[in-house]
CSV table of C-alpha atoms and ligand atoms in Angstrom, one decimal:
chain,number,residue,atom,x,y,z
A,1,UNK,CA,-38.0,-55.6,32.1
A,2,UNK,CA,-35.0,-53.8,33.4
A,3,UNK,CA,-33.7,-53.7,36.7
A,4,UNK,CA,-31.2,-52.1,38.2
A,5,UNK,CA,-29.5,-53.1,41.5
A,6,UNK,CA,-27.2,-50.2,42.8
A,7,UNK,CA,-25.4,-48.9,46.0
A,8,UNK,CA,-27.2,-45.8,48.7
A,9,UNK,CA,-24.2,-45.8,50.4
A,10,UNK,CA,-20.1,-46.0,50.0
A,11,UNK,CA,-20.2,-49.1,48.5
A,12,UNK,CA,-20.2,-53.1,49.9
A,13,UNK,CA,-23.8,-52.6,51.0
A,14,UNK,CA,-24.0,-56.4,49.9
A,15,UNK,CA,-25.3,-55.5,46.4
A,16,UNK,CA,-23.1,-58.9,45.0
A,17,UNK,CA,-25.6,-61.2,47.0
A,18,UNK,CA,-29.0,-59.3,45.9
A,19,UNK,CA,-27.7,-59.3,42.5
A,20,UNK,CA,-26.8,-63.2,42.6
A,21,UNK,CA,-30.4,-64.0,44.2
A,22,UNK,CA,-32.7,-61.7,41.6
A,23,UNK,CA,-29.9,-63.2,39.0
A,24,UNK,CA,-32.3,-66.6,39.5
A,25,UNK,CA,-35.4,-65.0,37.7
A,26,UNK,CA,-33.2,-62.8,35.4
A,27,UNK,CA,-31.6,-63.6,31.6
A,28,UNK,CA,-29.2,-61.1,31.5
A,29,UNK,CA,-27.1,-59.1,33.8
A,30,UNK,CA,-24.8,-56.7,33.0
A,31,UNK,CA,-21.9,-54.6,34.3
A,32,UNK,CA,-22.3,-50.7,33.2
A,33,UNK,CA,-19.6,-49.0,35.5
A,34,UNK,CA,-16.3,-48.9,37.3
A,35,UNK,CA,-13.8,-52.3,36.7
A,36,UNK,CA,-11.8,-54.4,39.0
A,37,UNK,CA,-11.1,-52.4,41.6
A,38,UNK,CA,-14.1,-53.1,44.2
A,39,UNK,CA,-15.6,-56.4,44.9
A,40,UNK,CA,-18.7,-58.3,45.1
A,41,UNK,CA,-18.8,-61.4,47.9
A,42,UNK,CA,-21.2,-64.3,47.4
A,43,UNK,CA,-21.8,-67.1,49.2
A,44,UNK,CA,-23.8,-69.7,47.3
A,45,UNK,CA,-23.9,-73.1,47.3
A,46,UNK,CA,-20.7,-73.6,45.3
A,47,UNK,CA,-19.2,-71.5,47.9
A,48,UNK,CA,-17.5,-68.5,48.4
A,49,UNK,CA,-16.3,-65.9,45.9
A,50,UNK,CA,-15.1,-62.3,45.5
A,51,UNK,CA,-16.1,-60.9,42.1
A,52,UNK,CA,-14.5,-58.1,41.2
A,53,UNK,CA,-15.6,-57.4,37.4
A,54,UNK,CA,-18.0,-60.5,36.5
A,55,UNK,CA,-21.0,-59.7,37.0
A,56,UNK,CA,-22.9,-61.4,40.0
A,57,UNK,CA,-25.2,-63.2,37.9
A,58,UNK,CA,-22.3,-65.5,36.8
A,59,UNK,CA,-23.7,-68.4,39.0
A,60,UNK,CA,-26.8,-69.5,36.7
A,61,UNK,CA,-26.7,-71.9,33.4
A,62,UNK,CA,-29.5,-69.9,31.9
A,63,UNK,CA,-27.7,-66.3,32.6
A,64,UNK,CA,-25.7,-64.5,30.0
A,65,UNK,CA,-23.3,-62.0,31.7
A,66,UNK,CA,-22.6,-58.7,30.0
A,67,UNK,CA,-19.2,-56.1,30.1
A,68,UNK,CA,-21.2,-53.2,29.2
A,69,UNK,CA,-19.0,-50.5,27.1
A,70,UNK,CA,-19.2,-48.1,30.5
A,71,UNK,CA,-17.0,-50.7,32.5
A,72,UNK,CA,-12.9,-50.3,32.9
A,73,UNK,CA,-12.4,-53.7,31.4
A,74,UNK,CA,-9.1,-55.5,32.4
A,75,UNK,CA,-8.8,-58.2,30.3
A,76,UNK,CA,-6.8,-60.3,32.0
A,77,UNK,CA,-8.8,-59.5,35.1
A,78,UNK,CA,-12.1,-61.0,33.4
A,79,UNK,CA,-10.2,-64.2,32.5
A,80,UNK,CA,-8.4,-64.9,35.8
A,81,UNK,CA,-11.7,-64.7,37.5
A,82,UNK,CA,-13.7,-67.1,34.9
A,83,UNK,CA,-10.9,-69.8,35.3
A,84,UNK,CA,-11.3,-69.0,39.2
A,85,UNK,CA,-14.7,-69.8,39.2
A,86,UNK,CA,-14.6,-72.9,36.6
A,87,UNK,CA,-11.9,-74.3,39.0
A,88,UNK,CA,-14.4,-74.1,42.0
A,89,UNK,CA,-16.9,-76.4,39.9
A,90,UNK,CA,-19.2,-73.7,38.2
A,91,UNK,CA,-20.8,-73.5,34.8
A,92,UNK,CA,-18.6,-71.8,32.3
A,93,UNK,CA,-20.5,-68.8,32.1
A,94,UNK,CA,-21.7,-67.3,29.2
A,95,UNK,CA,-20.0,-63.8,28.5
A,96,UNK,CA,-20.9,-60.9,26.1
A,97,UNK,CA,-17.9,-58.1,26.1
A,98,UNK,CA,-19.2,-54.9,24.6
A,99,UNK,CA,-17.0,-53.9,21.4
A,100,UNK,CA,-17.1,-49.7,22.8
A,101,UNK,CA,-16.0,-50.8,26.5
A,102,UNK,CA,-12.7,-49.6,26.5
A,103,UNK,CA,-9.3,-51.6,28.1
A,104,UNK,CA,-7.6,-51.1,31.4
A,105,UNK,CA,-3.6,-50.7,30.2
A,106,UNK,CA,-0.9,-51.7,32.4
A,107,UNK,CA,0.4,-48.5,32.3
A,108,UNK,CA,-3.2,-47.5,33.9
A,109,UNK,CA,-2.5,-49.6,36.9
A,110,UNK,CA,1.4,-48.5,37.2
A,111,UNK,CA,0.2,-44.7,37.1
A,112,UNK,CA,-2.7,-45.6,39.8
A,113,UNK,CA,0.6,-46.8,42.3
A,114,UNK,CA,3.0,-44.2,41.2
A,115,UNK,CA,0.2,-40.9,41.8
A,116,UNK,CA,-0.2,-42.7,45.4
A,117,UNK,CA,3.3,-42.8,46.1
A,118,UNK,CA,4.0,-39.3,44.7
A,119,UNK,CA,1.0,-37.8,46.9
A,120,UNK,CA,2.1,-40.0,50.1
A,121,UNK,CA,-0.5,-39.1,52.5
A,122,UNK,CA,-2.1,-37.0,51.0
A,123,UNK,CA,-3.4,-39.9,48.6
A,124,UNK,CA,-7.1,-41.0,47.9
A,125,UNK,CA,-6.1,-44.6,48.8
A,126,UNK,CA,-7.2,-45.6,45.7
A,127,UNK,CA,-7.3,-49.6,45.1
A,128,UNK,CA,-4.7,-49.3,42.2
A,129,UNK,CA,-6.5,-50.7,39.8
A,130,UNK,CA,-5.7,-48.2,37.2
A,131,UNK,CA,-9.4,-47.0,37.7
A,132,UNK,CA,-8.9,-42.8,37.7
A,133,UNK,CA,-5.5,-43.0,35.1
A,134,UNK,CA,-8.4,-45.0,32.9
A,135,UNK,CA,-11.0,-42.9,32.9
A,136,UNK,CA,-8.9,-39.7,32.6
A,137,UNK,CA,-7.6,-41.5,29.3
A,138,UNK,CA,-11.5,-42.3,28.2
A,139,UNK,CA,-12.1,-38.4,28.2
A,140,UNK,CA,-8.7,-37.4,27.4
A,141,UNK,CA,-9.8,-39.4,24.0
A,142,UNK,CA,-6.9,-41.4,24.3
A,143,UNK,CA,-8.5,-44.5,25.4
A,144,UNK,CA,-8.4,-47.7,23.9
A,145,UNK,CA,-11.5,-49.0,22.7
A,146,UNK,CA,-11.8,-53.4,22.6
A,147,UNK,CA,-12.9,-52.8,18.7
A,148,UNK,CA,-9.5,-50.9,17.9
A,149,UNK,CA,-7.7,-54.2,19.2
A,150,UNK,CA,-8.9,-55.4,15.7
A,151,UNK,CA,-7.6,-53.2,13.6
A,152,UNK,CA,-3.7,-53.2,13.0
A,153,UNK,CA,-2.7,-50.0,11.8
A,154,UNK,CA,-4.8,-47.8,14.2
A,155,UNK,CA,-3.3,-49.9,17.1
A,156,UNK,CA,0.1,-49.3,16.1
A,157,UNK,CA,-0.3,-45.3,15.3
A,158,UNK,CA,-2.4,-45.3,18.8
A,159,UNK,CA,0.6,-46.8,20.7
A,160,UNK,CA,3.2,-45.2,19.4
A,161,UNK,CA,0.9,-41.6,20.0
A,162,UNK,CA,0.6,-43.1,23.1
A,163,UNK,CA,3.5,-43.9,24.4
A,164,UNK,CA,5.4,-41.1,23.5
A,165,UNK,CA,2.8,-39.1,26.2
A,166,UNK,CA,3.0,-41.2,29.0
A,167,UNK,CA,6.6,-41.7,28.7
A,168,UNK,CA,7.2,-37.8,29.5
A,169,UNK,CA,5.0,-38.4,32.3
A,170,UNK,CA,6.5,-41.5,34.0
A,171,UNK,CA,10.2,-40.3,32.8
A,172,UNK,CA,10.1,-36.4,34.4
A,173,UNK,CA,7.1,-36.8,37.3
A,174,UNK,CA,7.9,-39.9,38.5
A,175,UNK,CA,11.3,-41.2,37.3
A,176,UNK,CA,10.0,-44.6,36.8
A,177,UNK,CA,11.4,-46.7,34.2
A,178,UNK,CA,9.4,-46.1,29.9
A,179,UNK,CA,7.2,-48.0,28.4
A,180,UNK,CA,8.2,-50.3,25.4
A,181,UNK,CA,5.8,-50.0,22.7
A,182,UNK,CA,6.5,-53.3,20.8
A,183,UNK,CA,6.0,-54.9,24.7
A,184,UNK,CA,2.4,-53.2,25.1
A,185,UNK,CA,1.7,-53.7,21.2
A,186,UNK,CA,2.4,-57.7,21.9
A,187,UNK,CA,0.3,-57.5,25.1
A,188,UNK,CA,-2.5,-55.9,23.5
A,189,UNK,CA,-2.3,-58.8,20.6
A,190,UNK,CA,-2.8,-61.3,23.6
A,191,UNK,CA,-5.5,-59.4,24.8
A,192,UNK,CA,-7.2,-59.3,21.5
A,193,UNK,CA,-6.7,-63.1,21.1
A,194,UNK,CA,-8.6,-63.5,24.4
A,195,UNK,CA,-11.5,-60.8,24.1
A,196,UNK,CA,-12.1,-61.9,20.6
A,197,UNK,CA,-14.4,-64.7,21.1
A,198,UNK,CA,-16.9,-62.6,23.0
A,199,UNK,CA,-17.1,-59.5,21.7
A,200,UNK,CA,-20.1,-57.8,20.1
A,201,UNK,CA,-22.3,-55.1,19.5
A,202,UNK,CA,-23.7,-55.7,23.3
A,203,UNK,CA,-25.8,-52.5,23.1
A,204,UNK,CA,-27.9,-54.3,19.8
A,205,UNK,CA,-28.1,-57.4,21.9
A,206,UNK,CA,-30.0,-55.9,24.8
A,207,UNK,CA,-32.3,-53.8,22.5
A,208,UNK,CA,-33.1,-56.8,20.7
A,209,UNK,CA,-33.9,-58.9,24.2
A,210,UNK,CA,-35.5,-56.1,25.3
A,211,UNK,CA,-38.2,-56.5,22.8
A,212,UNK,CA,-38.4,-60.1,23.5
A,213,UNK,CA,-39.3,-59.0,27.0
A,214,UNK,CA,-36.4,-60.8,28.6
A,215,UNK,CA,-35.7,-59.6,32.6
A,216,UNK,CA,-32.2,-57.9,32.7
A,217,UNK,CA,-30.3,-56.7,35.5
A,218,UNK,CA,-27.7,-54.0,35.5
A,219,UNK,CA,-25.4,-54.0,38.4
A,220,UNK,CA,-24.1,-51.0,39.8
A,221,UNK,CA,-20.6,-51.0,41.8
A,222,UNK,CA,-19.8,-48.4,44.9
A,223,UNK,CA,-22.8,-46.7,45.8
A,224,UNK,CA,-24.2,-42.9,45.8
A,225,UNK,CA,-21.8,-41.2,48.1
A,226,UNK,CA,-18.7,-42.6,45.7
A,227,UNK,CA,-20.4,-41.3,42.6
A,228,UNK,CA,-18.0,-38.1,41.0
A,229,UNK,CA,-21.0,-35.5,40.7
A,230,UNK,CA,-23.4,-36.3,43.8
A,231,UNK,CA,-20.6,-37.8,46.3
A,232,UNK,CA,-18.0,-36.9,48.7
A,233,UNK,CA,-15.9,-35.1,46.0
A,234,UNK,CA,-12.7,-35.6,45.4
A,235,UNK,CA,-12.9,-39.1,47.4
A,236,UNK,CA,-15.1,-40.6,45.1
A,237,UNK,CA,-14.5,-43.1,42.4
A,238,UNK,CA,-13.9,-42.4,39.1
A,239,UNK,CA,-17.4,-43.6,37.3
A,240,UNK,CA,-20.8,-42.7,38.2
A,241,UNK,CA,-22.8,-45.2,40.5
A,242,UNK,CA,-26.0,-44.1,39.7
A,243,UNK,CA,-28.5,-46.1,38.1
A,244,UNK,CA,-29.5,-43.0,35.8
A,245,UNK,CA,-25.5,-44.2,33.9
A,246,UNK,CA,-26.9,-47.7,33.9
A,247,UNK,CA,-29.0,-46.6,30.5
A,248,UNK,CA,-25.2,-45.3,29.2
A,249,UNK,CA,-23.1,-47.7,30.7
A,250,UNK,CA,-25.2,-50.5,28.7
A,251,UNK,CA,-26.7,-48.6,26.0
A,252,UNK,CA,-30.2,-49.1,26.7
A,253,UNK,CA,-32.9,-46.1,26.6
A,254,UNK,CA,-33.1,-44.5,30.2
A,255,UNK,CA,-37.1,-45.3,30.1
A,256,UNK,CA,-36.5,-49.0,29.9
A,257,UNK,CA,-35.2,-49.1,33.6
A,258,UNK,CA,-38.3,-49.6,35.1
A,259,UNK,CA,-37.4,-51.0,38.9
A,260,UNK,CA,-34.0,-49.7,40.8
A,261,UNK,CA,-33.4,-51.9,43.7
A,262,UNK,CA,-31.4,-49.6,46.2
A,263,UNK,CA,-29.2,-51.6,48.8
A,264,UNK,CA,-28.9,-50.0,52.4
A,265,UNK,CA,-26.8,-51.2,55.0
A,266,UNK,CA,-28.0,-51.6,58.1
A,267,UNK,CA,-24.5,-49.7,59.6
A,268,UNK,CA,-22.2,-47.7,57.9
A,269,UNK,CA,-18.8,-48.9,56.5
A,270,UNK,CA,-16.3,-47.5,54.2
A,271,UNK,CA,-13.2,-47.7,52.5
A,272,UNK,CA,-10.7,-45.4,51.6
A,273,UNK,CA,-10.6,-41.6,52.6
A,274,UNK,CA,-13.5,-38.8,52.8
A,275,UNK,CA,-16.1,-37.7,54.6
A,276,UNK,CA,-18.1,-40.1,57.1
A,277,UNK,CA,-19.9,-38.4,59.6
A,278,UNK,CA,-21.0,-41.1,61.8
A,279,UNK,CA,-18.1,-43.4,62.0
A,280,UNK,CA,-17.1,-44.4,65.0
A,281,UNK,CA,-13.4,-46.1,66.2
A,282,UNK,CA,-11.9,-47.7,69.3
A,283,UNK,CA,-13.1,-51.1,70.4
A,284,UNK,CA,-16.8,-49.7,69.3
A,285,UNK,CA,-15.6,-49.7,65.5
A,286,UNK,CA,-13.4,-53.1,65.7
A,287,UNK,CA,-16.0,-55.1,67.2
A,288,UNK,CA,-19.1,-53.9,64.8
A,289,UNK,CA,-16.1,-54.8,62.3
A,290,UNK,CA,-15.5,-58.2,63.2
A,291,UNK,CA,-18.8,-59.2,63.2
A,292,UNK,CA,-20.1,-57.1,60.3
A,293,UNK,CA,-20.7,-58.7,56.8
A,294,UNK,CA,-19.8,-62.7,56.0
A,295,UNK,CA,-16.6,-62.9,58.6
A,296,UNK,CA,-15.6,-59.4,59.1
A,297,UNK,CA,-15.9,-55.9,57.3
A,298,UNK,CA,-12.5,-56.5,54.9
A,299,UNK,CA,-12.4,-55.0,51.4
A,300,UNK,CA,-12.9,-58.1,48.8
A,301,UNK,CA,-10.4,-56.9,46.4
A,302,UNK,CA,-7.5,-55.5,49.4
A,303,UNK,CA,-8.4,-56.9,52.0
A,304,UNK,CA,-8.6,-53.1,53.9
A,305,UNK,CA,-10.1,-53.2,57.1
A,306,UNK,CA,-13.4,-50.6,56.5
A,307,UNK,CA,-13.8,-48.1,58.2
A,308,UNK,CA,-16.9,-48.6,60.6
A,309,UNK,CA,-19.8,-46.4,61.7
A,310,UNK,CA,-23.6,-46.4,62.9
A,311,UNK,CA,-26.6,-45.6,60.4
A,312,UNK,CA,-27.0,-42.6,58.6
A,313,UNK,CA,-30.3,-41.5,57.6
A,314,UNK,CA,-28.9,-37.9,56.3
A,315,UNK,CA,-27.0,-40.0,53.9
A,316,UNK,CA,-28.9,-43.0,53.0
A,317,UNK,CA,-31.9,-41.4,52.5
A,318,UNK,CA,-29.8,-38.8,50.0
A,319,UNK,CA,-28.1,-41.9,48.2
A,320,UNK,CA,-32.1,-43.1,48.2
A,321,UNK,CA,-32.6,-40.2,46.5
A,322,UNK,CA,-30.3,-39.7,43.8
A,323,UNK,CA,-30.9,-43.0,42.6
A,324,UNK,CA,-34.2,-42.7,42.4
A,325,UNK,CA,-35.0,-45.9,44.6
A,326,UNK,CA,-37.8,-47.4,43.5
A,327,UNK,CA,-37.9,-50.1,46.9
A,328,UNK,CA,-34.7,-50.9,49.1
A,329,UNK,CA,-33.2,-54.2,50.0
A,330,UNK,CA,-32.2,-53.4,53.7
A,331,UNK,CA,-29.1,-55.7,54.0
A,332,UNK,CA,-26.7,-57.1,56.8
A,333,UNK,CA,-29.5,-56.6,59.6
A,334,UNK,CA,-28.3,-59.7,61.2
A,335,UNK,CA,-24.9,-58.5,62.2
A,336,UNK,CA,-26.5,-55.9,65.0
A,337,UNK,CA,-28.2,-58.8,67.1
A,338,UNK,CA,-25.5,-58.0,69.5
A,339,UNK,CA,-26.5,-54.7,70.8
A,340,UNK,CA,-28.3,-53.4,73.6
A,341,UNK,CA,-28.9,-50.1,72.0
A,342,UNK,CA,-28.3,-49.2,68.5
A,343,UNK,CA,-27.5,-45.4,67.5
A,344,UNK,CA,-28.6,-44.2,64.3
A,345,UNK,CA,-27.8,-40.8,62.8
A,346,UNK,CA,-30.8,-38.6,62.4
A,347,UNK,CA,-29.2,-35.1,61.6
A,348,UNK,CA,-26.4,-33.4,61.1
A,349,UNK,CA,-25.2,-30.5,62.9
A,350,UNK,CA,-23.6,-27.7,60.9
A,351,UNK,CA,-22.3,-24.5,62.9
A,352,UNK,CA,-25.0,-25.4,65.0
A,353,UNK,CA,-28.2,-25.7,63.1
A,354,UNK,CA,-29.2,-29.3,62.6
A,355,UNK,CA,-30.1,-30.2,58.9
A,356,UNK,CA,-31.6,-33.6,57.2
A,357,UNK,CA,-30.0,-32.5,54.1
A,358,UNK,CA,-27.0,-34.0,53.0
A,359,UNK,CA,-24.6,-31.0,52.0
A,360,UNK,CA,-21.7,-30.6,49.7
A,361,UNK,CA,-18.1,-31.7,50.9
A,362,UNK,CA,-16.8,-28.3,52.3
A,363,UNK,CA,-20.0,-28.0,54.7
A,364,UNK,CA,-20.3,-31.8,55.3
A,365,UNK,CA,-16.2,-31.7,56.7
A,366,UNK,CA,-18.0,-29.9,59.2
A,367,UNK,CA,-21.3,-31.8,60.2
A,368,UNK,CA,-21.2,-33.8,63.7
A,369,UNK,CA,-23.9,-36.3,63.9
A,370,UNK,CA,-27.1,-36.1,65.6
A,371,UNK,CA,-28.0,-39.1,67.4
A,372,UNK,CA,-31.5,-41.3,68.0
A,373,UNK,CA,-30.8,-44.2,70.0
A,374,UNK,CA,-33.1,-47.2,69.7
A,375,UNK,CA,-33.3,-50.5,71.5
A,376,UNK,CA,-31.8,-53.2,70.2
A,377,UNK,CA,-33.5,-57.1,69.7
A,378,UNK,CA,-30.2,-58.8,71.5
A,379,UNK,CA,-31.1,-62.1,69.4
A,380,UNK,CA,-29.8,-63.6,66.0
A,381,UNK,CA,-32.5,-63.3,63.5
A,382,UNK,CA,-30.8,-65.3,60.9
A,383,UNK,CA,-32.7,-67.8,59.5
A,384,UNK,CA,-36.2,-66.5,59.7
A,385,UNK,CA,-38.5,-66.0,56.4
A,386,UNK,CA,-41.5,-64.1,57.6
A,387,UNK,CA,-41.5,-60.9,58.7
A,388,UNK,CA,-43.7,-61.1,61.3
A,389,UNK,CA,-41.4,-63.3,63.1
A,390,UNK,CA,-38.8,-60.5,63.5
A,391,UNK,CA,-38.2,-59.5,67.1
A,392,UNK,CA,-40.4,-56.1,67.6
A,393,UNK,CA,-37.5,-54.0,68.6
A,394,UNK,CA,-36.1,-55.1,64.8
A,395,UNK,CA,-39.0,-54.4,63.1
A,396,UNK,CA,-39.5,-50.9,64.4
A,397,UNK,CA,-35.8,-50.4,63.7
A,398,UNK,CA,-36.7,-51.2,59.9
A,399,UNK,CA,-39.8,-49.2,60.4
A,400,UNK,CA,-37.7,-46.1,61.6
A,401,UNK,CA,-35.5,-46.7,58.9
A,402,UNK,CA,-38.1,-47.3,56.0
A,403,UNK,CA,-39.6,-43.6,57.7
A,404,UNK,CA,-36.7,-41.7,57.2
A,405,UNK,CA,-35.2,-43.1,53.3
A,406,UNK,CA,-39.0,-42.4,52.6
A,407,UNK,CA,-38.6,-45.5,50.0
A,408,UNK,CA,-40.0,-48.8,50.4
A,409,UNK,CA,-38.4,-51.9,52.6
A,410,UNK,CA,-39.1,-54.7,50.4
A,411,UNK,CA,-36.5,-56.9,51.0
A,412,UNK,CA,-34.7,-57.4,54.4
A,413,UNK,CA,-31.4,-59.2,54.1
A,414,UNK,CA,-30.3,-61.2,57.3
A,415,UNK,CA,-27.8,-63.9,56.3
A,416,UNK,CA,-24.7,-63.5,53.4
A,417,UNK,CA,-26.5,-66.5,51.6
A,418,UNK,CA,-28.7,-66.9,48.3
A,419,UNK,CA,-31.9,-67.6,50.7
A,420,UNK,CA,-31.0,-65.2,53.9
A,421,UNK,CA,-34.2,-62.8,52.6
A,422,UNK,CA,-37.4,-61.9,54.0
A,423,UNK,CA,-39.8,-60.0,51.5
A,424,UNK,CA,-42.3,-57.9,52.6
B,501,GDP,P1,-21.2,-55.3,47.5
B,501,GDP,O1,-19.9,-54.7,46.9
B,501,GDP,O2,-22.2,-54.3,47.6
B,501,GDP,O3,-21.6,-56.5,46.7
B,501,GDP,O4,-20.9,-55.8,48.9
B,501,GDP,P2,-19.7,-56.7,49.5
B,501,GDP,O5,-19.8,-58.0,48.9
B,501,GDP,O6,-18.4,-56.0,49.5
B,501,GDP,O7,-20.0,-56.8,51.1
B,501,GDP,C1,-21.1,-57.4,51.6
B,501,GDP,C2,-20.6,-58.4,52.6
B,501,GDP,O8,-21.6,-58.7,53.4
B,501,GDP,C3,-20.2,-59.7,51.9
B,501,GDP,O9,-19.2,-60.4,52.7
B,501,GDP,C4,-21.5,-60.5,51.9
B,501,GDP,O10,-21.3,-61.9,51.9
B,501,GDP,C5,-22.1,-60.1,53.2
B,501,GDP,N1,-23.5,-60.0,53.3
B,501,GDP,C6,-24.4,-59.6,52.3
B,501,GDP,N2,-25.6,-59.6,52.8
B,501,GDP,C7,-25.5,-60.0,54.1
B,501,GDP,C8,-26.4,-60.2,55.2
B,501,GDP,O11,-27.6,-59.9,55.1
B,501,GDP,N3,-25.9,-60.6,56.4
B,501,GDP,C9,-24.6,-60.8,56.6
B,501,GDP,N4,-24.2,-61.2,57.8
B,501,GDP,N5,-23.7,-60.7,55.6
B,501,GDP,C10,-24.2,-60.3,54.4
């Protein structure tokens, strides 16, 4: 059985710890989009990481962990992160690396910085990652795929052909300094020597585990409103989000995906620029901040402070929606004890009609948010199972909720850790 565990919202709705807890019952997890540039947090009970392109199944002897060919794969990103995690006392994991996922270059992550600095503010405050200069290459055709690493003379044409290209760029836009081929040839050697071991046809591999009726798991990064063709365009990321990619990200048939666990906060956060209609600011914003999540709302791969804001149904039910939600694991719940009154966005006022709709960018630059306002439950409700035992007032904000995505609640997440779940 396939599953797929994916974002409604702009990403860090806590999809890292879902993953890591249905990882338990699952054989295979996979990575089918985006690379190193966000970040998964878990807190299990060998402690605390921040994943960035390991999947968050990594945890489990019996798991095997999959870089599906739709993933920006840094190499020496992967390996950092498995000697990271060995160090802290975990299993090595076991690690398939799809031979058509294609390589993040350095060059990708030098153009990420130098676009930034050429657009100063006007910039997408992208991670830097190389993520956008990585994918333009993919569809430029003049990415590099892990199976070219093996042969020779393709490699050399390639970065020679390459080369000459970028240096024009980085020599005339942005008098930076060229790059050596024989340097980037030697690096991607290293990076073959490294990759080697773990590559293979992964695609083959889950058909074949598929028929054996083994329960995989394909973990989406970012969330709906970050995706390029159904987000806030242009400040989205550079892969789609959606579970629909998970089936081309991992080369499975689209059919196979039978469950698609959608994540919802409980507030809103963000990171980077774009639209975010009900985000608030002032001591509002930096206290929901320094409670929210496990020890604050910081970015796991920057360490941003997010950008903070109440519950949006307009949204949430839209990135419900265009995943095609199947139930909802209602996440970080815990965090708004604090309140006496919780404000959730219900509508969004456009020239002054009031829609449920979530619009394109140019008309949503211009929705305000229409407010509900519903009591709070002014307790901590970590540590309870059942969901009986939930204050009132926080089960008829999870009713409201569960009303307006029009998807089932059928996990409610009130603690960062493995067993903070209450399933309904
Ligand atoms: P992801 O990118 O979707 O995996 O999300 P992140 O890992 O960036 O952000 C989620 C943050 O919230 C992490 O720090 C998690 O440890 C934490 N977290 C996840 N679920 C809960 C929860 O139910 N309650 C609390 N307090 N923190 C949670």
């Amino acid at each position: 059985m396939v599953k797929a565990v994916v974002g409604a919202n702009w990403g860090d709705e806590g999809k890292g710890k879902i993953t890591d807890m249905l990882a338990e019952t699952s054989d295979i997890i996979v990575r089918f989009q985006g690379g190193s540039n966000a970040g998964h947090t878990i807190v299990n009970d060998y402690g605390k990481f921040a994943l960035h392109i390991l999947p968050s199944g990594v945890f489990y002897n019996h798991t095997t962990s999959i870089i599906g060919n739709g993933v920006a794969f840094s190499v020496p990103a992967l390996f950092k992160e498995v000697n990271d995690i060995v160090e802290k006392g975990v299993p090595k994991p076991k690690i398939l690396v799809s031979d058509r996922a294609q390589i993040v270059m350095p060059y990708h992550i030098l153009f990420d910085a130098y676009e930034e600095e050429r657009l100063g503010g006007k910039s997408f405050g992208s991670t830097k990652s190389g993520i956008a200069p990585f994918y333009s290459d993919k569809y430029s055709k003049i990415g590099f795929q892990v199976s070219e690493l093996f042969d020779e003379d393709i490699l050399e044409e390639k970065v020679e052909r390459v080369c000459q290209l970028k240096n024009v760029l980085i020599e005339h836009l942005y008098h930076k300094e060229p790059i050596n081929p024989k340097e980037l040839l030697n690096t991607l050697h290293e990076y073959r020597d490294m990759v080697e071991p773990y590559v293979c046809d992964t695609a083959a591999f889950l058909r074949e585990a598929i028929k054996e009726g083994k329960n995989i798991l394909l973990e989406g990064q970012l969330g709906t409103l970050k995706d390029p063709d159904f987000g806030i365009y242009p400040m989205v990321t550079s892969s789609s989000t959606l579970a629909a990619y998970g089936a081309i990200g991992a080369g499975i048939p689209p059919y196979e995906i039978k469950s698609i666990v959608t994540v919802v906060k409980a507030y809103s956060s963000a990171v980077g620029a774009g639209e975010f209609v009900s985000e608030i600011f002032g001591d509002e914003a930096d206290e929901l901040r320094r409670r929210g999540g496990d020890g604050g709302e910081f970015g796991a791969t920057t360490g941003r402070p997010r950008r903070m804001g109440w519950f949006d149904c307009v949204a949430s039910r839209y990135g419900c929606k265009m995943q095609g939600a199947t139930e909802v694991a209602f996440t970080v719940l815990d965090v708004l004890g604090y309140l006496d009154e919780i404000p959730v966005c219900v509508g969004y006022d456009i020239d002054g009609e009031v829609t449920r709709d979530f619009p394109v960018t140019s008309r949503l630059k211009k929705a305000k948010p229409v407010y509900k306002v519903l009591p709070g439950w002014k307790c901590d409700i970590r540590g309870i199972s059942k969901y009986e035992e939930l204050p009132e007032n926080c089960r008829n904000y999870i009713e409201f909720v569960e009303k307006e995505l029009e998807v089932k609640i059928s996990m409610i997440s009130n603690g960062p850790g493995r067993h903070d779940i209450i399933y309904r």
